[in-house]
Structure formats: structure tokens, C-alpha cells
Short mmCIF file of C-alpha atoms in Angstrom, two decimals:
data_model
loop_
_atom_site.label_atom_id
_atom_site.label_comp_id
_atom_site.label_asym_id
_atom_site.label_seq_id
_atom_site.Cartn_x
_atom_site.Cartn_y
_atom_site.Cartn_z
CA MET A 1 -18.95 -11.37 -49.87
CA ALA A 2 -19.41 -12.09 -53.44
CA ILE A 3 -17.91 -9.87 -56.40
CA LEU A 4 -19.59 -10.14 -59.31
CA GLU A 5 -18.53 -7.89 -62.65
CA LYS A 6 -20.70 -5.62 -63.81
CA SER A 7 -21.35 -6.80 -66.83
CA PHE A 8 -22.50 -10.07 -66.00
CA ILE A 9 -25.00 -8.14 -63.60
CA GLY A 10 -25.84 -5.47 -65.22
CA LYS A 11 -27.14 -1.73 -63.16
CA VAL A 12 -29.20 -3.77 -61.20
CA LYS A 13 -29.13 -2.57 -57.01
CA GLY A 14 -31.04 -3.74 -54.17
CA LYS A 15 -32.15 -7.43 -52.00
CA LEU A 16 -32.73 -10.53 -53.94
CA GLY A 17 -33.17 -12.60 -51.04
CA ASP A 18 -31.30 -13.42 -48.58
CA MET A 19 -28.32 -11.41 -50.10
CA VAL A 20 -27.34 -7.53 -51.20
CA ILE A 21 -26.67 -6.25 -53.56
CA TYR A 22 -24.74 -3.36 -53.57
CA GLU A 23 -22.30 -1.25 -56.28
CA ALA A 24 -18.18 -0.30 -54.42
CA GLY A 25 -15.11 0.32 -55.66
CA GLY A 26 -16.52 0.45 -59.12
CA GLN A 27 -17.62 -2.99 -57.97
CA ILE A 28 -20.91 -4.89 -57.58
CA ARG A 29 -20.93 -6.42 -54.75
CA VAL A 30 -23.21 -9.35 -53.00
CA ARG A 31 -23.45 -10.21 -49.43
CA MET A 32 -25.59 -11.73 -47.24
CA LYS A 33 -27.95 -10.09 -45.25
CA PRO A 34 -26.95 -10.85 -41.70
CA ALA A 35 -29.74 -11.94 -39.18
CA GLY A 36 -31.94 -11.22 -36.89
CA TYR A 37 -29.86 -9.19 -34.08
CA THR A 38 -30.89 -11.20 -30.53
CA ASP A 39 -30.04 -10.05 -27.26
CA ARG A 40 -29.00 -12.91 -24.66
CA LYS A 41 -30.91 -11.44 -21.38
CA SER A 42 -29.74 -15.08 -19.38
CA PRO A 43 -28.40 -14.88 -15.33
CA LYS A 44 -24.59 -15.39 -16.46
CA GLN A 45 -24.80 -12.52 -19.58
CA LEU A 46 -26.45 -9.66 -17.23
CA ALA A 47 -24.17 -10.81 -14.86
CA HIS A 48 -21.14 -10.12 -16.60
CA ARG A 49 -22.50 -6.58 -18.34
CA ALA A 50 -22.93 -5.44 -14.34
CA LYS A 51 -18.76 -6.33 -14.05
CA VAL A 52 -18.27 -4.82 -17.28
CA LYS A 53 -20.60 -1.36 -15.94
CA GLY A 54 -19.24 -1.55 -12.82
CA VAL A 55 -15.14 -1.78 -14.11
CA SER A 56 -15.58 0.82 -16.64
CA ALA A 57 -17.13 3.53 -14.00
CA LEU A 58 -14.29 2.58 -11.54
CA TYR A 59 -11.64 2.90 -14.30
CA HIS A 60 -13.46 7.17 -15.37
CA GLU A 61 -13.42 7.67 -10.91
CA MET A 62 -9.75 7.16 -11.52
CA ASP A 63 -7.15 10.60 -10.52
CA ALA A 64 -5.56 11.31 -14.01
CA GLN A 65 -1.91 9.54 -12.90
CA ILE A 66 -3.49 6.67 -12.11
CA VAL A 67 -4.73 6.26 -16.05
CA LYS A 68 -1.86 6.92 -16.81
CA TYR A 69 0.15 4.36 -15.91
CA TRP A 70 -2.84 2.14 -16.66
CA LYS A 71 -1.54 3.46 -20.25
CA GLU A 72 1.97 2.96 -20.13
CA LEU A 73 1.80 -0.41 -19.06
CA THR A 74 0.24 -1.26 -21.96
CA ARG A 75 2.19 0.94 -24.59
CA GLY A 76 3.40 -1.35 -27.51
CA THR A 77 0.52 -3.77 -26.45
CA ALA A 78 -2.22 -4.96 -29.30
CA MET A 79 -3.63 -4.44 -24.94
CA ASN A 80 -5.02 -0.05 -23.30
CA GLY A 81 -4.95 0.92 -20.44
CA TYR A 82 -8.42 0.08 -19.63
CA ASN A 83 -8.70 -3.85 -21.02
CA LEU A 84 -5.72 -3.86 -18.69
CA PHE A 85 -7.51 -2.81 -16.04
CA LEU A 86 -10.71 -4.50 -16.66
CA SER A 87 -8.62 -7.61 -16.46
CA ARG A 88 -7.13 -7.23 -13.48
CA ASN A 89 -10.52 -6.28 -11.08
CA VAL A 90 -13.40 -7.08 -13.15
CA GLY A 91 -14.13 -10.89 -10.55
CA ASN A 92 -14.35 -8.55 -7.66
CA LEU A 93 -17.23 -6.97 -8.63
CA ASP A 94 -20.25 -9.30 -7.83
CA GLY A 95 -23.33 -10.06 -10.30
CA GLU A 96 -24.73 -6.77 -9.70
CA GLY A 97 -21.52 -4.20 -10.50
CA LYS A 98 -20.40 -3.45 -6.78
CA VAL A 99 -17.24 -4.19 -5.66
CA VAL A 100 -17.19 -6.90 -3.49
CA ASP A 101 -13.97 -6.65 -1.94
CA TYR A 102 -12.72 -2.65 -1.76
CA ALA A 103 -8.87 -4.56 -0.37
CA LYS A 104 -8.50 -6.19 -3.07
CA VAL A 105 -9.17 -3.10 -5.85
CA VAL A 106 -5.89 -2.87 -7.93
CA VAL A 107 -5.16 1.13 -7.84
CA CYS A 108 -2.13 1.04 -9.96
CA GLN A 109 0.20 -1.87 -10.84
CA GLY A 110 3.84 -2.11 -11.49
CA ASP A 111 6.90 -3.88 -10.87
CA LEU A 112 8.52 -2.21 -7.31
CA THR A 113 8.51 -4.46 -4.97
CA VAL A 114 5.03 -4.64 -2.85
CA PRO A 115 5.22 -4.81 1.01
CA SER A 116 4.63 -8.39 2.58
CA TRP A 117 1.79 -6.05 4.90
CA ALA A 118 0.39 -2.49 5.63
CA LYS A 119 -1.43 -1.15 8.01
CA ALA A 120 -2.58 1.92 9.63
CA GLU A 121 -3.93 3.42 12.79
CA GLU A 122 -6.04 6.81 12.90
CA LYS A 123 -3.71 8.35 16.38
CA THR A 124 -5.88 11.26 16.08
CA PRO A 125 -8.71 12.72 13.57
CA GLY A 126 -7.67 13.18 10.69
CA VAL A 127 -4.26 11.53 10.38
CA LEU A 128 -3.51 8.64 10.08
CA GLU A 129 -0.73 6.26 11.46
CA VAL A 130 0.99 4.02 8.76
CA SER A 131 3.69 1.56 8.55
CA TRP A 132 4.79 -1.24 5.72
CA ASP A 133 7.61 -4.20 5.45
CA LYS A 134 10.56 -1.89 4.73
CA ASP A 135 12.46 -5.67 4.25
CA ALA A 136 9.85 -7.31 1.68
CA PRO A 137 11.11 -9.53 -0.50
CA GLY A 138 12.48 -9.16 -3.64
CA GLU A 139 14.30 -6.20 -5.72
CA TYR A 140 13.40 -2.69 -4.67
CA GLU A 141 15.47 0.98 -3.84
CA TYR A 142 14.95 2.31 -0.20
CA ASN A 143 14.75 5.37 -0.95
CA ASP A 144 11.47 4.82 -3.55
CA TYR A 145 8.91 7.29 -1.98
CA LEU A 146 5.27 6.05 -0.84
CA GLN A 147 1.97 7.60 -2.78
CA MET A 148 -1.16 7.86 -1.23
CA VAL A 149 -4.45 6.77 -3.05
CA VAL A 150 -8.22 7.53 -1.77
CA TYR A 151 -11.58 6.96 -2.61
CA CYS A 152 -13.91 8.60 -1.22
CA ASP A 153 -17.26 10.82 -2.11
CA TRP A 154 -15.95 14.46 -2.91
CA GLY A 155 -18.19 16.51 -2.66
CA LYS A 156 -18.87 16.39 -6.18
CA GLN A 157 -21.59 14.39 -6.20
CA GLU A 158 -19.07 11.68 -7.21
CA TRP A 159 -16.88 8.93 -5.75
CA GLY A 160 -13.43 9.46 -6.34
CA PHE A 161 -9.92 8.21 -6.55
CA GLU A 162 -7.27 10.73 -5.57
CA VAL A 163 -4.20 10.47 -5.55
CA ASP A 164 -1.75 12.48 -2.72
CA ASP A 165 2.41 13.04 -4.10
CA PHE A 166 2.82 12.09 -0.57
CA HIS A 167 6.69 12.82 -0.59
CA GLY A 168 6.78 12.87 3.25
CA ALA A 169 8.11 9.12 4.26
CA GLN A 170 10.61 6.89 1.61
CA ARG A 171 10.47 2.37 1.85
CA GLN A 172 13.16 2.99 4.20
CA ASP A 173 11.49 4.87 6.63
CA GLY A 174 8.66 1.98 7.17
CA ARG A 175 6.36 4.29 8.93
CA ALA A 176 4.79 7.60 7.89
CA GLU A 177 2.00 9.84 9.69
CA TRP A 178 -0.25 10.94 6.76
CA ARG A 179 -3.17 13.10 7.05
CA PHE A 180 -6.24 12.89 5.63
CA PRO A 181 -6.77 15.78 2.59
CA GLU A 182 -9.70 18.93 2.77
CA GLY A 183 -12.34 17.62 1.41
CA VAL A 184 -12.74 14.23 2.26
CA LYS A 185 -15.50 12.73 4.27
CA GLY A 186 -17.46 9.76 5.06
CA GLU A 187 -15.91 6.22 3.69
CA VAL A 188 -12.72 6.53 3.17
CA HIS A 189 -10.27 3.91 1.05
CA VAL A 190 -7.04 4.61 2.22
CA TYR A 191 -4.78 2.99 -0.16
CA GLY A 192 -0.75 3.46 -0.91
CA PHE A 193 1.54 2.71 -3.73
CA PHE A 194 5.50 3.11 -4.29
CA LYS A 195 6.88 5.25 -6.79
CA GLY A 196 10.64 5.03 -8.21
CA LYS A 197 12.86 8.03 -7.22
CA TYR A 198 14.54 7.69 -10.18
CA SER A 199 12.67 6.59 -12.54
CA GLU A 200 8.80 6.01 -13.22
CA GLY A 201 8.34 3.33 -12.07
CA ILE A 202 5.91 2.22 -9.24
CA SER A 203 4.58 -0.86 -7.82
CA GLU A 204 1.07 -2.34 -7.57
CA SER A 205 -0.73 -0.50 -5.03
CA PHE A 206 -1.84 -2.02 -1.08
CA TYR A 207 -4.31 -1.58 1.36
CA PHE A 208 -3.98 1.09 4.56
CA GLY A 209 -8.24 0.26 5.35
CA ARG A 210 -11.53 1.83 5.49
CA PHE A 211 -12.49 5.32 7.87
CA GLU A 212 -15.49 6.74 9.01
CA MET A 213 -14.88 10.51 8.23
#
């Protein structure tokens, strides 16, 4: 962009070839007209757009508590919670914007130790027996609380990730019985994460499995 003195160009404004002349802040300015917009639609670009759109949909299905966790992680940085969520999950979507593997969805992220393994078995209808490695390597507190996350159709014409503040089990227990919340139906994906008893820290999410209700 060029800046011209008023005395040079007087009060002339408008277009001159590929240039646009206008006044701003008491100055006469000249800039080039933008080149024509080209909407690139190569298969690779379309696939990337679909992935980004799919991640955005996932993020907007997250419980407000989970969204808060992502925002806290980026406090004081140039990123925001959505961008961090995007970077962790965009590689797990296909060219149509659909999740490839629900076991690899990073629901939440944190610094507390993630168990080496976690599994669940439906012993009775609507009740899971969940277990995990209570002695996973790394630094952790034995009294970290287990939190559960359910992803399913909640009957609101949309899917969503909902947190169950399950304070019935601590890391040191290694196992617990957990009942599905009311309203759960159809295909259900269950995740867990640990939350510090005396701190705001959490672990990265881990996957318990897929179930039919």
C-alpha cells in the first residue's frame, strides 16, 4: 500500500487500473485490487475441509466441563482450546469428516498419569465393571478420582459427550462398578480420565469401549 500527499492527488478517489485510491486517517492511500478469488477444490483440499468440519462438530458436542479443560490448557498461549483439540484429533477423521477410530478420540488432555490399560465389561444390564492399571509408571496420586465420559445419542436429536462426576472410585482401587446415566441409548462409547482430588489437574482420556443400550 502506498500513501500519497493530498497536494499530489487532490480530491481524486476511485479506481485507476489495478489500483484503488481512497482516503483514510486524513491521508490519500493507494492499494492494489485483490486478485480474483479461486476456491480450490482438489480432492486433498476437500478432504482437509471435511476433517476440520468434523472436528468442529465433535468439539461442539463436548460437555461444557470438557471445553473448559481445553481452554485452561491454552491460557496464556497463542492457541485457543479449539485449536488444540483440532491438532489432537484431526488425524483421526477420514476424508468425509467421520471419526475413524473412537478409541483414539482425545476427549480431554492433561498432565496426570494415564493408566497403561483400561477395560470394561457389562456384568448386568446398564452396569459396567471397569478396571485399570492402578500402578502405571509415572507420578500420580493414589486418590485421583475416576471420571467417566459417555458419548451417545441423548435423545436430543444430536450426539454428545457428557461427563459423569463419578467419585465412587479412586486410582488406588483399580476397579469400580459404574452405572450408565439415564437417557443413554443406542450405540455408546465410554471414556475415562482421572481428576486430582486436591488439584485441578486431569489426565488425558482413555477408552473403555463401545456398548449397545
